[in-house]
Short mmCIF file of C-alpha atoms in Angstrom, two decimals:
data_model
loop_
_atom_site.label_atom_id
_atom_site.label_comp_id
_atom_site.label_asym_id
_atom_site.label_seq_id
_atom_site.Cartn_x
_atom_site.Cartn_y
_atom_site.Cartn_z
CA MET A 1106 -55.04 91.03 -35.61
CA SER A 1107 -56.80 89.88 -32.53
CA ARG A 1108 -58.73 92.42 -30.40
CA PRO A 1109 -57.46 92.99 -26.87
CA MET A 1110 -59.21 91.24 -24.14
CA THR A 1111 -60.04 91.98 -20.45
CA ARG A 1112 -59.82 88.82 -18.40
CA VAL A 1113 -62.45 88.64 -15.78
CA LEU A 1114 -62.16 86.29 -12.85
CA LEU A 1115 -65.37 85.55 -11.02
CA ILE A 1116 -64.84 84.36 -7.41
CA LEU A 1117 -67.40 82.96 -5.09
CA ALA A 1118 -67.77 84.74 -1.72
CA GLY A 1119 -68.58 81.79 0.40
CA PRO A 1120 -69.68 79.77 2.00
CA THR A 1121 -71.56 81.41 4.83
CA VAL A 1122 -73.21 79.48 7.86
CA TRP A 1123 -76.44 79.91 5.83
CA ASP A 1124 -75.03 78.40 2.87
CA ALA A 1125 -73.89 75.44 4.98
CA GLU A 1126 -77.25 75.17 6.73
CA GLY A 1127 -79.07 75.22 3.33
CA ARG A 1128 -80.61 78.72 4.02
CA LEU A 1129 -81.26 81.09 1.24
CA CYS A 1130 -79.15 84.17 1.75
CA GLY A 1131 -80.20 86.31 -1.10
CA SER A 1132 -78.77 89.78 -0.63
CA HIS A 1133 -78.68 89.32 3.41
CA SER A 1134 -75.26 90.09 4.64
CA LEU A 1135 -73.52 87.39 6.58
CA PRO A 1136 -69.90 86.62 7.51
CA LEU A 1137 -67.87 83.94 5.65
CA SER A 1138 -68.19 80.50 7.75
CA ASP A 1139 -64.76 79.43 9.43
CA GLU A 1140 -63.56 77.24 6.65
CA ALA A 1141 -64.41 79.85 3.81
CA PRO A 1142 -61.24 81.91 4.27
CA GLY A 1143 -58.79 79.11 3.56
CA MET A 1144 -60.89 78.11 0.55
CA ILE A 1145 -60.64 81.46 -0.85
CA ARG A 1146 -57.01 81.75 -0.18
CA ALA A 1147 -56.43 78.52 -1.95
CA LEU A 1148 -58.40 79.77 -5.02
CA ALA A 1149 -56.39 83.28 -4.87
CA ASP A 1150 -53.25 81.34 -4.74
CA SER A 1151 -54.21 79.16 -7.92
CA ILE A 1152 -54.53 82.44 -10.08
CA PRO A 1153 -51.69 82.10 -12.49
CA HIS A 1154 -51.48 85.90 -13.44
CA ALA A 1155 -51.48 89.40 -12.03
CA VAL A 1156 -54.82 90.78 -11.02
CA SER A 1157 -55.17 94.70 -11.61
CA ALA A 1158 -58.35 95.28 -9.62
CA VAL A 1159 -60.73 93.54 -7.45
CA TYR A 1160 -64.38 94.63 -7.15
CA THR A 1161 -67.22 93.55 -4.79
CA ASN A 1162 -70.16 94.87 -3.02
CA ARG A 1163 -68.49 95.95 0.24
CA ASN A 1164 -71.90 96.16 2.10
CA ASP A 1165 -72.17 92.44 1.94
CA GLU A 1166 -69.86 91.14 4.79
CA ALA A 1167 -68.94 87.68 3.06
CA CYS A 1168 -67.92 89.55 -0.17
CA ASP A 1169 -66.03 92.16 1.57
CA GLN A 1170 -64.05 89.54 3.51
CA ALA A 1171 -63.46 87.42 0.51
CA ALA A 1172 -62.48 90.39 -1.63
CA LYS A 1173 -59.82 91.60 0.94
CA ILE A 1174 -58.32 88.02 0.92
CA VAL A 1175 -58.07 88.01 -3.04
CA ALA A 1176 -56.83 91.70 -2.94
CA GLY A 1177 -54.23 90.98 -0.45
CA LYS A 1178 -52.70 88.41 -2.50
CA PHE A 1179 -51.93 90.94 -5.11
CA SER A 1180 -51.38 93.92 -2.88
CA LEU A 1181 -54.53 95.70 -4.14
CA ARG A 1182 -57.39 97.63 -2.36
CA VAL A 1183 -60.79 96.37 -2.86
CA ARG A 1184 -63.19 98.66 -4.95
CA ASP A 1185 -66.68 98.81 -4.23
CA SER A 1186 -69.64 98.32 -6.62
CA GLU A 1187 -73.02 97.93 -5.04
CA ALA A 1188 -74.24 96.74 -8.43
CA LEU A 1189 -72.67 93.47 -7.79
CA ASP A 1190 -75.11 92.63 -4.87
CA SER A 1191 -76.83 89.39 -5.11
CA ILE A 1192 -80.51 88.92 -5.86
CA SER A 1193 -82.76 90.18 -3.00
CA LEU A 1194 -84.88 87.08 -2.10
CA GLY A 1195 -87.23 89.25 0.22
CA LEU A 1196 -89.26 87.25 2.74
CA TRP A 1197 -87.35 83.76 1.60
CA GLN A 1198 -84.04 85.08 2.91
CA GLY A 1199 -82.87 82.91 5.90
CA LEU A 1200 -85.46 80.01 5.30
CA THR A 1201 -84.28 76.51 4.14
CA CYS A 1202 -85.84 75.00 0.96
CA GLU A 1203 -87.95 72.65 2.87
CA GLU A 1204 -89.38 75.41 5.01
CA LEU A 1205 -90.12 77.45 1.77
CA ARG A 1206 -91.72 74.56 0.01
CA PHE A 1207 -94.03 74.23 3.21
CA ARG A 1208 -94.77 77.76 3.56
CA PHE A 1209 -94.90 78.56 -0.28
CA PRO A 1210 -96.15 75.30 -1.67
CA THR A 1211 -96.87 76.72 -4.91
CA ILE A 1212 -94.77 79.72 -5.73
CA PHE A 1213 -91.35 78.38 -4.33
CA PRO A 1214 -91.30 75.10 -6.31
CA ALA A 1215 -92.26 77.29 -9.34
CA TRP A 1216 -89.36 79.76 -8.88
CA GLU A 1217 -86.89 76.53 -8.45
CA GLU A 1218 -88.28 75.16 -11.81
CA ASP A 1219 -88.25 78.71 -13.64
CA ALA A 1220 -86.72 81.61 -11.92
CA LEU A 1221 -87.91 83.90 -14.33
CA ALA A 1222 -91.57 83.14 -13.92
CA VAL A 1223 -91.70 84.00 -10.37
CA GLN A 1224 -90.58 87.10 -8.07
CA PRO A 1225 -89.98 86.26 -4.45
CA PRO A 1226 -92.41 88.15 -2.05
CA GLU A 1227 -90.79 91.54 -1.45
CA GLY A 1228 -87.87 90.54 -3.37
CA GLU A 1229 -86.16 91.25 -6.75
CA SER A 1230 -86.87 89.64 -10.06
CA VAL A 1231 -84.15 87.88 -12.04
CA GLN A 1232 -84.58 90.57 -14.71
CA GLU A 1233 -84.24 93.49 -12.15
CA ALA A 1234 -81.21 91.89 -10.97
CA ALA A 1235 -79.61 91.10 -14.34
CA GLU A 1236 -80.10 94.71 -15.33
CA ARG A 1237 -78.60 96.03 -12.23
CA ILE A 1238 -75.41 93.76 -12.48
CA ARG A 1239 -75.25 94.54 -16.44
CA GLN A 1240 -74.90 98.37 -15.71
CA GLY A 1241 -72.42 97.61 -13.12
CA LEU A 1242 -70.39 95.37 -15.33
CA ARG A 1243 -70.49 98.02 -18.04
CA LYS A 1244 -68.84 100.65 -15.69
CA ILE A 1245 -66.16 98.08 -14.49
CA LEU A 1246 -65.18 96.97 -17.99
CA ARG A 1247 -64.93 100.53 -19.36
CA ARG A 1248 -62.43 101.33 -16.53
CA ASN A 1249 -60.33 98.28 -16.86
CA ARG A 1250 -59.44 97.56 -20.48
CA GLY A 1251 -56.97 94.73 -21.56
CA VAL A 1252 -56.07 93.71 -18.01
CA CYS A 1253 -57.13 90.84 -15.53
CA ILE A 1254 -59.97 91.88 -12.88
CA ALA A 1255 -61.39 89.80 -10.08
CA LEU A 1256 -65.22 90.19 -9.23
CA VAL A 1257 -66.11 88.61 -5.67
CA MET A 1258 -69.77 87.68 -5.69
CA ARG A 1259 -72.27 85.63 -3.85
CA PRO A 1260 -73.59 82.65 -5.95
CA MET A 1261 -76.43 83.83 -7.88
CA ALA A 1262 -74.99 87.09 -8.72
CA MET A 1263 -71.98 85.39 -10.01
CA ARG A 1264 -74.25 83.17 -12.17
CA LEU A 1265 -75.71 86.29 -13.53
CA ALA A 1266 -72.46 88.00 -14.18
CA ALA A 1267 -71.16 84.90 -15.98
CA GLY A 1268 -74.02 84.64 -18.27
CA LEU A 1269 -74.08 88.41 -19.14
CA LEU A 1270 -70.45 88.29 -19.95
CA ARG A 1271 -70.82 85.37 -22.15
CA LYS A 1272 -73.88 87.08 -23.78
CA GLU A 1273 -76.20 84.32 -22.94
CA SER A 1274 -79.87 84.91 -23.02
CA ILE A 1275 -81.78 85.48 -19.83
CA LEU A 1276 -83.54 82.00 -20.26
CA ASP A 1277 -80.05 80.17 -20.41
CA ILE A 1278 -78.89 82.15 -17.50
CA ALA A 1279 -81.96 81.61 -15.32
CA ARG A 1280 -81.68 77.77 -16.07
CA HIS A 1281 -78.31 77.63 -14.33
CA LEU A 1282 -79.15 80.16 -11.63
CA HIS A 1283 -79.00 77.61 -8.76
CA ASP A 1284 -75.63 76.05 -9.78
CA PRO A 1285 -72.90 77.32 -7.66
CA LEU A 1286 -69.24 77.61 -9.06
CA PRO A 1287 -66.11 78.48 -6.98
CA MET A 1288 -64.17 80.34 -9.89
CA GLU A 1289 -64.99 81.23 -13.39
CA THR A 1290 -62.51 83.00 -16.02
CA ILE A 1291 -64.08 84.66 -18.87
CA ASP A 1292 -62.17 86.73 -21.39
CA VAL A 1293 -64.08 89.47 -22.72
CA PRO A 1294 -63.39 91.59 -25.92
CA ASP A 1295 -62.66 95.20 -25.04
CA VAL A 1296 -65.65 96.38 -27.31
CA ALA A 1297 -67.88 94.29 -25.13
CA PRO A 1298 -69.23 96.81 -22.43
CA ARG A 1299 -71.82 98.26 -24.72
CA ASP A 1300 -72.63 94.73 -26.00
CA LEU A 1301 -73.92 93.71 -22.61
CA SER A 1302 -77.38 94.51 -23.59
CA ASP A 1303 -78.85 91.57 -24.77
#
């Protein structure tokens, strides 16, 4: 007999103006760009099944706006989880990649090449962010067994969550940290919350 599964929809909260300008947002709160709500509505409309809960970090304006769009489609209220916040990039937030390569000619290219090897100045390491998101996912999965839930997140946080839910190694997760996804669907066995430790 197959085990019950929790279906997790990871939905991108974006783009913001900084995304469009090629600036690193990190955990800096910004509103959605003008075109983003329509894109998120189209994503929400493409979901073929009912969603039982929508979670996001409501302190992030783009996440809150996007989550309200998704929740509105299913007549739900948005549930808050600060653990789903994006990685804090400290002093790098708001700068373009070109500006960062000029100001941090050694450390920034090293971070682009291997995000595990470098912690942004006054920011958060990938390992720290992964552990925070892992703990948040455990709580959310414990409360939502056998249903479909949506997690609305910024790009790097979404990549971390996807990797953790698939039980990928932190090395594999870090390799794809900079590759954005608009939406991802992952089925998680109901025993998985305690298995999100590796």
